[in-house]
Amino acid sequence: MLQDVALGARSLSDYTHLVGRGLVEEIRERAKRLEGKRVLHVSATAFGGGVSEILYALVPLMRDVGLDVHWRVILGREEFFNVTKLMHNSLQGDPQSISDPEWEVFEAYNAMNAQGLDDNWDAVIVHDPQPAGLRANAPDRSRLWIWRCHIDLSTPNEETLGRLLPLLRDYDESVYHMQKYVPDGLDGRVRIIPPAIDPLSPKNMALSPEDASFVCQQFGIDVERPLMCQVSRFDPWKDPMGVIDTFRLVREQMSDVQLALVGSMATDDPEGWEFFQRTFSYADGDPDIKILNNLNNVGAIEVNAFQSQADVIVQKSLREGFGLTVTEAMWKVRPVVAGNVGGIPLQIEDGETGFLISSPEEAAQRTLSVLGDPELAKRLGRAGKERTRELFLTPRLLRDWLGVFEDLGL
Ligand code: UDP
């Protein structure tokens, strides 16, 4: 049996005045025809990373509008997650391929998890590559199968993608953040839906400036001094060492600046710990660089506080599926300086809702302009907030999923 994820309740009505009455009414109207439909989301983990962030809000809202929706995570041991981590990197462009014995591990865990899947689903939505083999092993357990891709497949290791594609082709539809992530050879039955953040979650609810600074002070931040912050898993694609380089360049011009690197380690991310250690060494004991992880009890409220308190949010990613941390920062009216990769330019219009950068030098220059010009910081932050409200909040995502269900005849 796959493991059920326990979820709190959410009410769509609570979102009415944040997203506007029109959208909420449209959702209710469209959901009427889908009442009672049984939908299962399957993902690799319930903790850490963008997928779980999205599902914690989306699944309860799907329930609130009348569907019978569940979320389960697959079972896997370290040997499986080692392979899926390799696969993840490889699909995002790492030249290292997956060996035959590693594919066997992948297939064995998918087959085992498929055995534990109950039946009678109207739709199963499989998130990301880790459980992608479920359909091939248990096609009869659901009427419809949808694969939801959260990663950047624009420059994949072709060998790895080539072995995954036959599994993906069998799905009734696959859903991507952006058109450029759709692999060649998967034409038709493809849909583009960007993800979203939940404005009512503890991570994104408005925190008073007093609370934000109180929280940050407990982690040694001097709230009287300028603060740069990146919130991200410790992963090479997130380039935390590039953030440290950026910080050092900024400090040459602004001696009192501080940096916080806030990052949890997902349970399916064994490389995370090693990379964390490397980042820690790279900071070289600098007292103005604070590196925090979930062992420091950094949960949603702490992430919220750092994002709210920071004078500039940096997201120096080298690859990025979408970049929910950018969305979260924009929602908190923060100026964001972020890598011009993946889904980030979908969110940041350069110079309007933040700045797009491609090197530590450029990041430092943009950071300095934001830190030196509070009016500019405010203008970018406010424009980012309105863009997020319009495009990247959970009710919009819910509406788009209802559209998928309608079109597939759920
Ligand atoms: N996150 C968190 N704590 C951390 C690091 C990340 O809660 O220490 C959250 C972050 O706020 C965001 C998600 O994990 O909601 C990361 O999503 P994103 O799309 O930025 O990147 P991913 O990890 O999926 O590549």
Short mmCIF file of C-alpha atoms and ligand atoms in Angstrom, two decimals:
data_model
loop_
_atom_site.label_atom_id
_atom_site.label_comp_id
_atom_site.label_asym_id
_atom_site.label_seq_id
_atom_site.Cartn_x
_atom_site.Cartn_y
_atom_site.Cartn_z
CA MET A 1 0.00 0.00 0.00
CA LEU A 2 1.27 3.46 -0.85
CA GLN A 3 1.44 5.84 2.05
CA ASP A 4 -1.46 8.24 2.46
CA VAL A 5 -0.52 11.86 3.15
CA ALA A 6 -2.56 13.42 5.95
CA LEU A 7 -3.97 16.77 4.92
CA GLY A 8 -5.72 19.63 6.64
CA ALA A 9 -8.88 21.24 5.34
CA ARG A 10 -9.03 24.27 3.05
CA SER A 11 -12.03 26.29 1.97
CA LEU A 12 -12.11 27.96 -1.42
CA SER A 13 -14.31 30.73 0.04
CA ASP A 14 -11.37 31.93 2.09
CA TYR A 15 -9.59 32.86 -1.13
CA THR A 16 -12.43 34.89 -2.61
CA HIS A 17 -11.10 38.36 -1.94
CA LEU A 18 -7.46 37.53 -2.54
CA VAL A 19 -8.00 36.25 -6.07
CA GLY A 20 -11.33 37.89 -6.92
CA ARG A 21 -14.91 36.63 -6.87
CA GLY A 22 -15.02 35.88 -10.59
CA LEU A 23 -12.42 33.12 -10.44
CA VAL A 24 -13.95 31.50 -7.36
CA GLU A 25 -17.40 31.42 -8.95
CA GLU A 26 -16.00 29.99 -12.16
CA ILE A 27 -14.31 27.20 -10.18
CA ARG A 28 -17.49 26.29 -8.31
CA GLU A 29 -19.48 26.21 -11.50
CA ARG A 30 -17.02 23.98 -13.31
CA ALA A 31 -16.55 21.67 -10.33
CA LYS A 32 -20.28 20.83 -10.19
CA ARG A 33 -19.93 18.47 -13.13
CA LEU A 34 -17.04 16.65 -11.46
CA GLU A 35 -18.61 16.01 -8.09
CA GLY A 36 -17.51 12.78 -6.41
CA LYS A 37 -14.88 11.89 -9.03
CA ARG A 38 -12.06 9.85 -7.55
CA VAL A 39 -8.65 11.32 -8.20
CA LEU A 40 -5.33 10.14 -6.81
CA HIS A 41 -2.10 12.15 -6.77
CA VAL A 42 1.09 10.12 -6.46
CA SER A 43 4.47 11.66 -5.68
CA ALA A 44 7.84 10.58 -4.33
CA THR A 45 7.84 12.52 -1.10
CA ALA A 46 5.54 14.57 1.11
CA PHE A 47 8.30 16.79 2.37
CA GLY A 48 10.62 19.33 0.81
CA GLY A 49 10.59 20.74 -2.67
CA GLY A 50 7.98 22.22 -4.92
CA VAL A 51 5.71 19.23 -5.55
CA SER A 52 4.72 18.78 -1.94
CA GLU A 53 4.23 22.53 -1.49
CA ILE A 54 1.69 22.50 -4.29
CA LEU A 55 -0.17 19.37 -3.24
CA TYR A 56 -0.66 20.41 0.39
CA ALA A 57 -2.91 23.20 -0.87
CA LEU A 58 -4.27 21.82 -4.12
CA VAL A 59 -5.55 18.49 -2.82
CA PRO A 60 -7.66 19.97 0.04
CA LEU A 61 -9.10 22.56 -2.36
CA MET A 62 -10.03 19.87 -4.87
CA ARG A 63 -11.83 18.15 -2.02
CA ASP A 64 -13.52 21.35 -0.94
CA VAL A 65 -15.10 21.78 -4.37
CA GLY A 66 -16.54 18.26 -4.27
CA LEU A 67 -14.05 15.82 -5.77
CA ASP A 68 -12.89 12.74 -3.87
CA VAL A 69 -9.16 13.35 -3.96
CA HIS A 70 -6.26 11.58 -2.26
CA TRP A 71 -2.49 11.97 -2.22
CA ARG A 72 -0.12 9.08 -1.67
CA VAL A 73 3.64 8.78 -1.71
CA ILE A 74 5.50 5.80 -3.08
CA LEU A 75 7.68 3.63 -0.91
CA GLY A 76 11.36 3.64 -1.66
CA ARG A 77 14.68 2.92 -0.01
CA GLU A 78 17.95 4.72 -0.42
CA GLU A 79 18.96 2.61 -3.44
CA PHE A 80 15.85 3.81 -5.28
CA PHE A 81 16.21 7.47 -4.33
CA ASN A 82 19.88 7.39 -5.33
CA VAL A 83 18.79 6.32 -8.79
CA THR A 84 15.94 8.81 -9.04
CA LYS A 85 18.26 11.62 -7.97
CA LEU A 86 20.66 10.65 -10.76
CA MET A 87 17.73 10.48 -13.12
CA HIS A 88 16.51 13.90 -12.02
CA ASN A 89 19.93 15.44 -12.65
CA SER A 90 20.34 13.59 -15.91
CA LEU A 91 16.91 14.72 -17.17
CA GLN A 92 17.91 18.28 -16.33
CA GLY A 93 21.08 17.99 -18.40
CA ASP A 94 23.74 16.15 -16.38
CA PRO A 95 25.80 14.07 -18.85
CA GLN A 96 25.92 11.08 -16.48
CA SER A 97 23.55 8.37 -17.69
CA ILE A 98 21.74 5.69 -15.74
CA SER A 99 23.31 2.24 -15.87
CA ASP A 100 21.30 -0.89 -16.60
CA PRO A 101 21.38 -2.13 -12.98
CA GLU A 102 20.17 1.31 -11.89
CA TRP A 103 17.26 1.16 -14.33
CA GLU A 104 16.43 -2.23 -12.87
CA VAL A 105 16.20 -0.69 -9.41
CA PHE A 106 13.93 2.02 -10.79
CA GLU A 107 11.69 -0.50 -12.49
CA ALA A 108 11.58 -2.85 -9.51
CA TYR A 109 10.40 -0.14 -7.12
CA ASN A 110 7.83 1.10 -9.61
CA ALA A 111 6.51 -2.43 -10.08
CA MET A 112 6.37 -2.96 -6.31
CA ASN A 113 4.52 0.29 -5.72
CA ALA A 114 2.11 -0.46 -8.56
CA GLN A 115 1.17 -3.68 -6.76
CA GLY A 116 0.19 -1.58 -3.76
CA LEU A 117 -2.11 0.67 -5.73
CA ASP A 118 -5.82 0.10 -5.20
CA ASP A 119 -8.24 0.43 -8.07
CA ASN A 120 -11.35 2.26 -9.19
CA TRP A 121 -9.73 5.62 -9.68
CA ASP A 122 -11.20 8.00 -12.23
CA ALA A 123 -7.81 9.61 -12.64
CA VAL A 124 -4.33 9.05 -11.26
CA ILE A 125 -1.98 12.02 -11.49
CA VAL A 126 1.64 10.90 -11.28
CA HIS A 127 4.08 13.64 -10.32
CA ASP A 128 7.59 13.70 -11.73
CA PRO A 129 9.75 10.82 -12.97
CA GLN A 130 10.17 8.81 -9.76
CA PRO A 131 6.75 7.08 -9.95
CA ALA A 132 6.42 7.39 -13.76
CA GLY A 133 6.49 3.61 -14.16
CA LEU A 134 3.30 3.06 -12.17
CA ARG A 135 1.01 3.21 -15.15
CA ALA A 136 2.91 0.61 -17.14
CA ASN A 137 2.65 -1.78 -14.19
CA ALA A 138 -0.98 -1.24 -13.26
CA PRO A 139 -2.87 0.39 -16.14
CA ASP A 140 -6.22 -1.02 -15.11
CA ARG A 141 -6.31 0.67 -11.71
CA SER A 142 -7.53 3.96 -13.17
CA ARG A 143 -9.65 5.12 -16.07
CA LEU A 144 -7.30 8.03 -16.83
CA TRP A 145 -3.62 8.50 -16.23
CA ILE A 146 -1.96 11.92 -16.23
CA TRP A 147 1.77 12.60 -15.83
CA ARG A 148 2.61 15.94 -14.20
CA CYS A 149 6.16 17.09 -14.88
CA HIS A 150 7.70 19.63 -12.50
CA ILE A 151 11.21 19.68 -13.90
CA ASP A 152 13.09 21.35 -16.72
CA LEU A 153 13.32 18.88 -19.61
CA SER A 154 14.58 21.39 -22.16
CA THR A 155 18.17 20.11 -22.38
CA PRO A 156 18.00 16.53 -21.14
CA ASN A 157 20.53 13.76 -21.32
CA GLU A 158 18.92 12.16 -24.38
CA GLU A 159 19.76 8.63 -23.36
CA THR A 160 17.94 8.95 -20.04
CA LEU A 161 14.96 10.71 -21.57
CA GLY A 162 14.90 8.13 -24.35
CA ARG A 163 14.42 5.34 -21.82
CA LEU A 164 11.78 7.22 -19.91
CA LEU A 165 9.73 8.28 -22.95
CA PRO A 166 8.03 4.93 -23.61
CA LEU A 167 6.65 5.08 -20.07
CA LEU A 168 5.38 8.62 -20.57
CA ARG A 169 3.75 8.04 -23.96
CA ASP A 170 1.17 5.73 -22.44
CA TYR A 171 -0.33 8.45 -20.29
CA ASP A 172 -3.59 10.02 -21.46
CA GLU A 173 -2.08 13.43 -21.02
CA SER A 174 1.08 15.01 -19.69
CA VAL A 175 1.28 18.43 -18.11
CA TYR A 176 4.30 20.77 -18.09
CA HIS A 177 5.12 24.17 -16.65
CA MET A 178 6.28 25.52 -20.01
CA GLN A 179 6.14 24.56 -23.67
CA LYS A 180 9.91 24.34 -23.92
CA TYR A 181 9.93 21.46 -21.39
CA VAL A 182 7.80 19.21 -23.57
CA PRO A 183 10.11 16.50 -24.94
CA ASP A 184 10.24 15.88 -28.67
CA GLY A 185 8.23 12.84 -29.57
CA LEU A 186 5.43 13.56 -27.12
CA ASP A 187 3.26 15.70 -29.35
CA GLY A 188 -0.43 15.84 -28.70
CA ARG A 189 -2.02 15.14 -25.35
CA VAL A 190 0.19 17.73 -23.77
CA ARG A 191 -0.85 20.70 -21.70
CA ILE A 192 0.96 23.69 -20.26
CA ILE A 193 0.03 24.72 -16.73
CA PRO A 194 2.37 26.73 -14.50
CA PRO A 195 2.30 25.88 -10.80
CA ALA A 196 1.14 28.15 -8.00
CA ILE A 197 1.61 29.01 -4.34
CA ASP A 198 -0.94 29.02 -1.56
CA PRO A 199 -1.42 32.53 -0.17
CA LEU A 200 -3.08 31.15 2.98
CA SER A 201 -0.39 28.69 4.00
CA PRO A 202 1.83 29.46 6.99
CA LYS A 203 4.65 30.01 4.51
CA ASN A 204 2.86 32.69 2.55
CA MET A 205 0.46 34.33 4.98
CA ALA A 206 1.34 37.91 5.82
CA LEU A 207 3.69 38.03 8.78
CA SER A 208 4.06 41.34 10.58
CA PRO A 209 7.46 43.04 10.24
CA GLU A 210 7.83 42.65 14.00
CA ASP A 211 7.31 38.89 13.84
CA ALA A 212 9.61 38.52 10.84
CA SER A 213 12.44 40.38 12.51
CA PHE A 214 11.85 38.59 15.83
CA VAL A 215 12.22 35.21 14.09
CA CYS A 216 15.31 36.24 12.10
CA GLN A 217 17.03 37.64 15.17
CA GLN A 218 16.85 34.23 16.79
CA PHE A 219 19.02 32.91 13.98
CA GLY A 220 21.62 35.60 14.56
CA ILE A 221 20.50 38.09 11.92
CA ASP A 222 21.12 41.74 12.76
CA VAL A 223 17.82 43.23 11.60
CA GLU A 224 19.28 46.73 11.47
CA ARG A 225 21.60 45.69 8.64
CA PRO A 226 20.76 44.82 5.01
CA LEU A 227 19.91 41.17 4.39
CA MET A 228 20.24 39.08 1.24
CA CYS A 229 18.55 35.70 1.31
CA GLN A 230 18.20 32.60 -0.85
CA VAL A 231 15.74 29.87 0.15
CA SER A 232 16.54 26.60 -1.62
CA ARG A 233 17.45 22.99 -1.26
CA PHE A 234 21.21 22.44 -1.16
CA ASP A 235 21.57 21.38 -4.74
CA PRO A 236 24.15 22.32 -7.41
CA TRP A 237 21.43 23.67 -9.71
CA LYS A 238 20.46 26.18 -7.02
CA ASP A 239 24.07 27.43 -6.98
CA PRO A 240 24.40 28.41 -3.30
CA MET A 241 28.15 28.90 -3.81
CA GLY A 242 27.34 31.37 -6.59
CA VAL A 243 25.17 33.15 -4.05
CA ILE A 244 28.14 33.34 -1.69
CA ASP A 245 30.26 34.76 -4.54
CA THR A 246 27.54 37.32 -5.20
CA PHE A 247 27.40 38.23 -1.53
CA ARG A 248 31.18 38.75 -1.39
CA LEU A 249 31.03 41.08 -4.40
CA VAL A 250 28.17 43.04 -2.85
CA ARG A 251 30.07 43.35 0.41
CA GLU A 252 32.99 45.03 -1.36
CA GLN A 253 30.65 48.00 -1.89
CA MET A 254 28.36 47.62 1.10
CA SER A 255 30.29 46.43 4.11
CA ASP A 256 27.36 45.80 6.48
CA VAL A 257 25.40 43.40 4.23
CA GLN A 258 24.51 39.89 5.52
CA LEU A 259 23.51 36.69 3.75
CA ALA A 260 21.13 33.94 4.82
CA LEU A 261 21.07 30.64 2.93
CA VAL A 262 17.97 28.78 4.05
CA GLY A 263 17.56 25.25 2.83
CA SER A 264 15.95 22.03 3.89
CA MET A 265 16.97 18.58 2.75
CA ALA A 266 14.30 16.46 1.09
CA THR A 267 14.08 12.83 2.17
CA ASP A 268 14.59 11.75 -1.45
CA ASP A 269 17.77 13.83 -1.78
CA PRO A 270 20.80 11.90 -0.48
CA GLU A 271 23.20 14.21 -2.32
CA GLY A 272 21.79 17.15 -0.41
CA TRP A 273 23.79 16.46 2.72
CA GLU A 274 27.09 16.26 0.95
CA PHE A 275 26.42 19.42 -1.00
CA PHE A 276 25.36 21.16 2.19
CA GLN A 277 28.77 20.36 3.69
CA ARG A 278 30.55 21.76 0.63
CA THR A 279 28.52 24.95 0.78
CA PHE A 280 29.25 25.24 4.49
CA SER A 281 33.00 24.94 3.87
CA TYR A 282 32.80 27.46 1.04
CA ALA A 283 31.37 30.02 3.47
CA ASP A 284 34.57 29.53 5.46
CA GLY A 285 33.15 30.43 8.84
CA ASP A 286 32.14 33.91 7.70
CA PRO A 287 30.01 35.28 10.58
CA ASP A 288 27.87 37.29 8.14
CA ILE A 289 26.80 34.20 6.20
CA LYS A 290 24.12 32.23 8.01
CA ILE A 291 23.45 28.76 6.65
CA LEU A 292 20.33 27.14 8.00
CA ASN A 293 18.69 23.81 7.37
CA ASN A 294 15.80 21.84 8.79
CA LEU A 295 18.00 20.62 11.64
CA ASN A 296 17.84 24.22 12.85
CA ASN A 297 14.07 23.85 12.99
CA VAL A 298 13.56 25.95 9.90
CA GLY A 299 9.97 25.31 8.92
CA ALA A 300 7.33 27.24 7.04
CA ILE A 301 7.14 30.18 9.47
CA GLU A 302 10.90 30.59 9.50
CA VAL A 303 11.07 30.53 5.69
CA ASN A 304 8.24 33.06 5.65
CA ALA A 305 10.12 35.28 8.11
CA PHE A 306 13.36 35.22 6.11
CA GLN A 307 11.54 35.90 2.86
CA SER A 308 9.61 38.75 4.49
CA GLN A 309 12.60 40.24 6.26
CA ALA A 310 15.12 40.10 3.40
CA ASP A 311 15.89 43.36 1.63
CA VAL A 312 16.57 41.37 -1.50
CA ILE A 313 15.77 37.77 -2.38
CA VAL A 314 18.32 36.02 -4.55
CA GLN A 315 17.53 32.87 -6.51
CA LYS A 316 20.71 32.21 -8.41
CA SER A 317 19.55 28.98 -10.03
CA LEU A 318 21.42 27.53 -12.99
CA ARG A 319 18.40 25.38 -13.86
CA GLU A 320 14.95 25.67 -12.42
CA GLY A 321 11.73 23.80 -13.10
CA PHE A 322 9.67 26.79 -12.12
CA GLY A 323 11.08 28.40 -8.98
CA LEU A 324 8.32 28.59 -6.39
CA THR A 325 10.68 30.44 -4.07
CA VAL A 326 10.62 33.30 -6.58
CA THR A 327 6.82 33.31 -6.54
CA GLU A 328 6.81 33.23 -2.73
CA ALA A 329 9.17 36.20 -2.54
CA MET A 330 7.19 38.19 -5.10
CA TRP A 331 4.01 37.56 -3.14
CA LYS A 332 5.78 39.08 -0.11
CA VAL A 333 6.48 42.24 -2.11
CA ARG A 334 10.22 41.53 -2.17
CA PRO A 335 12.55 42.58 -4.97
CA VAL A 336 13.98 39.40 -6.49
CA VAL A 337 17.29 38.95 -8.31
CA ALA A 338 17.14 35.57 -10.03
CA GLY A 339 18.77 33.40 -12.67
CA ASN A 340 17.39 33.77 -16.18
CA VAL A 341 16.57 30.06 -16.43
CA GLY A 342 13.64 27.67 -16.50
CA GLY A 343 10.38 29.09 -15.19
CA ILE A 344 11.95 32.16 -13.64
CA PRO A 345 11.54 34.46 -16.69
CA LEU A 346 7.88 33.46 -16.79
CA GLN A 347 7.57 35.18 -13.43
CA ILE A 348 10.13 37.95 -13.56
CA GLU A 349 9.88 40.50 -16.32
CA ASP A 350 13.34 42.00 -16.16
CA GLY A 351 13.28 45.44 -14.58
CA GLU A 352 9.51 45.26 -13.94
CA THR A 353 8.88 42.54 -11.37
CA GLY A 354 12.53 41.85 -10.44
CA PHE A 355 15.84 41.37 -12.19
CA LEU A 356 17.10 38.47 -14.29
CA ILE A 357 20.80 37.68 -14.04
CA SER A 358 23.26 35.19 -15.50
CA SER A 359 26.41 35.56 -13.37
CA PRO A 360 27.51 36.44 -9.83
CA GLU A 361 28.80 39.78 -11.14
CA GLU A 362 25.45 40.65 -12.66
CA ALA A 363 23.64 39.42 -9.57
CA ALA A 364 25.86 41.59 -7.36
CA GLN A 365 25.31 44.65 -9.53
CA ARG A 366 21.49 44.21 -9.47
CA THR A 367 21.51 43.47 -5.75
CA LEU A 368 23.44 46.67 -5.09
CA SER A 369 21.00 48.73 -7.17
CA VAL A 370 18.05 47.32 -5.23
CA LEU A 371 19.71 47.74 -1.84
CA GLY A 372 20.73 51.30 -2.69
CA ASP A 373 17.34 52.42 -3.98
CA PRO A 374 14.36 51.70 -1.71
CA GLU A 375 11.93 53.24 -4.23
CA LEU A 376 13.10 50.82 -6.92
CA ALA A 377 12.84 47.92 -4.45
CA LYS A 378 9.27 48.91 -3.62
CA ARG A 379 8.25 49.32 -7.27
CA LEU A 380 9.61 45.88 -8.24
CA GLY A 381 8.08 44.25 -5.17
CA ARG A 382 4.62 45.69 -5.75
CA ALA A 383 4.57 44.79 -9.43
CA GLY A 384 5.73 41.26 -8.53
CA LYS A 385 2.94 40.91 -6.02
CA GLU A 386 0.23 41.82 -8.53
CA ARG A 387 1.69 39.50 -11.16
CA THR A 388 1.62 36.67 -8.62
CA ARG A 389 -1.95 37.46 -7.63
CA GLU A 390 -3.04 37.33 -11.24
CA LEU A 391 -1.14 34.25 -12.38
CA PHE A 392 0.43 32.13 -9.67
CA LEU A 393 -1.97 31.46 -6.79
CA THR A 394 -3.53 28.04 -6.08
CA PRO A 395 -7.13 28.84 -7.16
CA ARG A 396 -5.89 29.50 -10.72
CA LEU A 397 -4.09 26.16 -10.65
CA LEU A 398 -7.25 24.46 -9.39
CA ARG A 399 -9.25 25.98 -12.24
CA ASP A 400 -6.71 24.71 -14.77
CA TRP A 401 -6.86 21.17 -13.35
CA LEU A 402 -10.65 21.20 -13.57
CA GLY A 403 -10.15 22.12 -17.22
CA VAL A 404 -7.93 19.08 -17.73
CA PHE A 405 -10.51 16.81 -16.12
CA GLU A 406 -13.35 18.26 -18.23
CA ASP A 407 -11.42 17.94 -21.46
CA LEU A 408 -10.47 14.33 -20.74
CA GLY A 409 -14.09 13.52 -19.97
CA LEU A 410 -13.52 12.61 -16.32
N1 UDP B 1 11.56 25.19 0.85
C1 UDP B 1 11.32 25.15 2.20
N2 UDP B 1 12.36 25.11 3.05
C2 UDP B 1 13.62 25.12 2.61
C3 UDP B 1 13.87 25.15 1.22
C4 UDP B 1 12.80 25.18 0.36
O1 UDP B 1 10.19 25.16 2.66
O2 UDP B 1 14.49 25.09 3.44
C5 UDP B 1 10.40 25.28 -0.05
C6 UDP B 1 10.34 26.61 -0.77
O3 UDP B 1 9.80 27.60 0.07
C7 UDP B 1 9.49 26.27 -1.98
C8 UDP B 1 9.88 24.82 -2.27
O4 UDP B 1 10.46 24.31 -1.06
O5 UDP B 1 8.13 26.30 -1.64
C9 UDP B 1 10.90 24.73 -3.37
O6 UDP B 1 10.29 24.87 -4.61
P1 UDP B 1 11.08 25.38 -5.87
O7 UDP B 1 10.16 25.35 -7.04
O8 UDP B 1 11.69 26.73 -5.59
O9 UDP B 1 12.29 24.38 -6.05
P2 UDP B 1 12.43 22.78 -6.04
O10 UDP B 1 12.96 22.45 -4.69
O11 UDP B 1 11.09 22.19 -6.35
O12 UDP B 1 13.46 22.53 -7.11
#
